[in-house]
C-alpha cells in the first residue's frame, strides 16, 4: 500500500482557518470512515487530534475538525494559534488489519 | 492513567540483532491492539504493524513483513519490536502506541516517548 498524499506544507496567519487534504484510494480513505489525524511537534510523540473522520478525543480543541469526500479526507483548523504550528499526519485503515499514514504536512503559523 | 514507557536509545552495527521494548500500564493490555510506528530522520510516520497481546495475533504492513518481528509478553504488559540483522536503513525513531479500543482498525490515542535506533559501522 502507498502512503496517502498530503501537501508538504501549508501556512496561515493567527486567527485564520486552514485545511489540510489527505488523498488516498477506494481501498483506504474512500473505503472506510476510519481516517484519523495526528499532530506532531518537533521532538515529540504524535498526538491524536481526530478519529473516525470527524470525532475529537477528549481534550482536543473544537477548533480542529475533520471531514471526508470520496477518496479525500480533510483536516480544518480554525482560529489558528501559534501553538498549532506542527506537522500533521493523516492515517487511514486500509483493510486486512493494516493502516497507512500520509506523508505529513508542515503547518506554519505566520 | 495510560502510560507507555519505551526502552532507551540504541547504537548498533549493521548485521547485529536488537529487541526494543514498550512497557505499558493503566489499561487492559490484553484487550487492546498495540502498534509500532517508524519515523526515519526528518521523515514522516510509517505504520509498521500491530499485535493483539491477548492471543499474540500479529499483523504487519507489507513494507515491514519479514523485516521485523513484533511480540508481546502479557505477564509483564510489554510489547517488543525486534530485528535479527540490522541495516543502516533501520536508523530511525520507533514509537509504540496503543489502540483506542479492541478493534484493529482503531486509532492510537496513547504513545510511548520513542526509542531512537542508530545503526552505523
Coordinates of C-alpha atoms in Angstrom, one line a residue:
Chain A
X1 CA 0.0 0.0 0.0
X2 CA 1.2 3.5 -0.8
X3 CA 1.4 6.4 1.6
X4 CA -1.6 8.8 1.5
X5 CA -0.9 12.1 -0.3
X6 CA -0.8 15.3 1.7
X7 CA 0.6 18.7 0.8
X8 CA 4.1 19.2 2.0
X9 CA 3.3 22.5 3.7
X10 CA 0.5 24.9 4.4
X11 CA 0.6 28.2 6.2
X12 CA -1.8 30.7 7.7
X13 CA -1.9 33.8 9.9
X14 CA -3.2 33.8 13.5
X15 CA -7.0 33.7 13.6
X16 CA -7.3 32.4 10.1
X17 CA -8.5 28.9 9.1
X18 CA -6.5 26.4 7.1
X19 CA -7.4 23.0 5.6
X20 CA -5.0 20.1 5.0
X21 CA -6.1 17.5 2.5
X22 CA -5.3 13.8 2.5
X23 CA -5.9 11.8 -0.7
X24 CA -6.0 8.0 -0.9
X25 CA -7.9 5.5 -2.8
X26 CA -11.1 3.5 -2.6
X27 CA -9.0 0.8 -0.8
X28 CA -8.2 3.1 2.2
X29 CA -9.7 6.6 2.6
X30 CA -12.6 6.1 0.3
X31 CA -13.4 2.6 1.6
X32 CA -13.8 3.2 5.3
X33 CA -14.8 6.0 7.7
X34 CA -11.6 5.3 9.6
X35 CA -9.5 8.3 9.0
X36 CA -7.5 9.8 11.8
X37 CA -5.3 12.9 12.2
X38 CA -2.2 13.3 14.3
X39 CA -0.3 16.4 15.4
X40 CA 3.4 16.2 16.0
X41 CA 5.6 18.9 17.4
X42 CA 9.4 18.7 16.9
X43 CA 11.0 16.1 19.1
X44 CA 7.6 14.9 20.5
X45 CA 5.4 11.9 20.0
X46 CA 2.4 12.3 17.8
X47 CA -0.9 13.3 19.3
X48 CA -4.3 12.1 18.1
X49 CA -6.5 15.0 17.1
X50 CA -9.3 13.5 15.0
X51 CA -10.5 9.9 14.6
X52 CA -13.2 8.2 12.5
X53 CA -13.1 11.1 10.1
X54 CA -14.7 13.8 12.4
X55 CA -14.6 12.8 16.0
X56 CA -12.4 14.6 18.6
X57 CA -10.8 12.8 21.5
X58 CA -11.5 14.4 24.9
X59 CA -9.3 17.4 25.5
X60 CA -8.8 18.3 21.8
X61 CA -9.9 21.8 20.9
X62 CA -13.1 22.2 18.9
X63 CA -11.0 24.4 16.5
X64 CA -10.0 21.1 14.9
X65 CA -12.5 19.4 12.7
X66 CA -12.4 16.6 10.1
X67 CA -14.3 15.7 7.0
X68 CA -14.2 13.3 4.0
X69 CA -15.5 13.3 0.5
X70 CA -14.8 10.3 -1.7
X71 CA -11.1 9.4 -1.5
X72 CA -10.0 12.6 0.1
X73 CA -10.2 13.5 3.8
X74 CA -9.5 16.9 5.2
X75 CA -8.5 18.5 8.5
X76 CA -9.6 22.0 9.2
X77 CA -8.1 24.2 11.9
X78 CA -10.0 27.4 12.6
X79 CA -8.8 30.4 14.6
X80 CA -5.1 29.5 14.0
X81 CA -2.9 29.9 17.0
X82 CA 0.9 29.9 17.3
X83 CA 0.8 26.6 19.2
X84 CA -0.8 24.9 16.2
X85 CA 2.5 25.1 14.3
X86 CA 3.5 21.5 13.9
X87 CA 3.5 18.6 11.5
X88 CA 0.2 16.9 10.7
X89 CA -0.4 13.4 9.5
X90 CA -3.5 11.6 8.3
X91 CA -3.9 7.9 8.7
X92 CA -6.5 5.6 7.2
X93 CA -7.4 2.0 7.7
X94 CA -6.6 0.1 4.6
X95 CA -8.1 -3.3 5.2
X96 CA -6.7 -6.6 6.5
X97 CA -5.9 -5.0 9.8
X98 CA -3.5 -2.6 8.2
X99 CA -3.4 1.1 8.3
X100 CA -1.4 3.7 6.3
X101 CA -0.1 7.2 7.1
X102 CA 0.1 10.2 4.9
X103 CA 3.4 11.8 4.1
X104 CA 2.8 14.6 6.5
X105 CA 2.1 18.4 6.2
X106 CA 4.2 21.1 7.9
X107 CA 1.9 23.8 9.2
X108 CA 3.5 27.3 9.6
X109 CA 1.7 30.0 11.5
X110 CA 2.9 33.2 10.0
Chain B
X1 CA -3.5 7.0 33.5
X2 CA -2.4 5.1 30.4
X3 CA 1.4 5.0 30.2
X4 CA 3.7 3.5 27.6
X5 CA 7.4 3.7 28.5
X6 CA 9.9 2.6 25.9
X7 CA 13.4 1.3 26.3
X8 CA 16.4 3.7 25.8
X9 CA 18.3 4.7 22.7
X10 CA 20.4 2.1 21.0
X11 CA 23.6 2.3 18.8
X12 CA 24.3 -0.9 16.8
X13 CA 26.4 -2.1 14.0
X14 CA 25.0 -3.5 10.7
X15 CA 24.2 -7.1 11.0
X16 CA 23.6 -7.1 14.7
X17 CA 20.3 -8.1 16.4
X18 CA 18.2 -5.8 18.5
X19 CA 15.0 -6.0 20.6
X20 CA 13.4 -2.8 21.9
X21 CA 10.5 -2.7 24.4
X22 CA 7.4 -0.8 25.3
X23 CA 6.2 -1.3 28.9
X24 CA 2.5 -0.4 29.4
X25 CA 0.3 0.4 32.4
X26 CA -3.0 1.9 33.2
X27 CA -5.3 -0.1 30.9
X28 CA -6.1 -3.6 29.9
X29 CA -3.0 -4.8 27.9
X30 CA -4.5 -8.0 26.7
X31 CA -7.7 -6.5 25.1
X32 CA -6.2 -3.6 23.1
X33 CA -4.1 -3.8 20.0
X34 CA -0.6 -2.2 20.3
X35 CA 1.3 -1.0 17.3
X36 CA 4.7 0.2 16.2
X37 CA 5.4 3.3 14.0
X38 CA 8.7 4.2 12.4
X39 CA 10.0 7.7 11.8
X40 CA 13.2 8.0 9.8
X41 CA 15.3 11.1 10.4
X42 CA 13.5 14.1 9.0
X43 CA 10.7 12.0 7.5
X44 CA 7.1 11.1 8.1
X45 CA 5.4 8.4 10.1
X46 CA 5.2 4.8 8.8
X47 CA 2.7 2.2 10.2
X48 CA 4.7 -1.0 10.8
X49 CA 2.3 -3.4 12.4
X50 CA 0.2 -4.3 15.3
X51 CA -0.3 -7.1 17.9
X52 CA -3.2 -8.2 20.0
X53 CA -1.5 -9.3 23.2
X54 CA -4.4 -11.4 24.3
X55 CA -3.6 -14.1 21.7
X56 CA -0.5 -12.6 20.0
X57 CA -2.3 -12.2 16.7
X58 CA 0.1 -10.0 14.7
X59 CA -0.4 -8.1 11.5
X60 CA 2.4 -6.4 9.5
X61 CA 2.4 -3.7 6.9
X62 CA 3.6 -5.3 3.6
X63 CA 6.6 -2.9 3.8
X64 CA 7.7 -4.4 7.0
X65 CA 6.7 -8.0 6.7
X66 CA 9.7 -10.2 7.1
X67 CA 11.9 -7.3 8.2
X68 CA 10.9 -7.1 11.8
X69 CA 9.2 -9.2 14.5
X70 CA 6.5 -7.8 16.8
X71 CA 5.8 -9.7 20.0
X72 CA 4.3 -9.2 23.4
X73 CA 4.6 -10.6 26.9
X74 CA 1.2 -10.2 28.6
X75 CA 2.6 -11.3 32.0
X76 CA 4.5 -8.0 32.2
X77 CA 2.3 -5.9 29.9
X78 CA 5.2 -5.3 27.5
X79 CA 5.4 -5.2 23.7
X80 CA 8.5 -5.7 21.7
X81 CA 10.0 -4.9 18.3
X82 CA 13.0 -6.8 17.1
X83 CA 15.4 -7.2 14.3
X84 CA 17.6 -10.2 13.5
X85 CA 20.0 -8.4 11.2
X86 CA 20.0 -4.6 11.4
X87 CA 20.8 -2.4 8.4
X88 CA 21.9 1.2 8.2
X89 CA 18.4 2.0 6.8
X90 CA 16.8 0.9 10.1
X91 CA 18.2 4.0 11.7
X92 CA 15.0 5.8 12.9
X93 CA 12.9 6.7 15.9
X94 CA 10.4 3.9 16.7
X95 CA 7.2 4.6 18.6
X96 CA 4.8 2.2 20.2
X97 CA 1.2 3.2 20.6
X98 CA -1.9 1.5 21.9
X99 CA -5.2 1.4 20.1
X100 CA -8.3 3.3 21.3
X101 CA -10.3 0.1 21.6
X102 CA -10.4 -3.6 20.8
X103 CA -10.7 -3.1 17.1
X104 CA -7.5 -3.5 15.0
X105 CA -8.6 -0.5 12.9
X106 CA -8.9 1.9 15.8
X107 CA -6.5 4.8 16.1
X108 CA -3.7 5.4 18.6
X109 CA -4.5 7.9 21.4
X110 CA -1.6 6.8 23.6
X111 CA 2.0 6.8 22.5
X112 CA 5.4 6.0 24.0
X113 CA 8.2 8.5 24.1
X114 CA 10.0 6.8 21.2
X115 CA 13.2 4.8 21.0
X116 CA 16.0 6.1 18.8
X117 CA 17.8 3.3 17.0
X118 CA 21.1 4.2 15.2
X119 CA 22.8 1.6 13.0
X120 CA 26.3 2.6 11.9
X121 CA 29.5 0.9 11.3

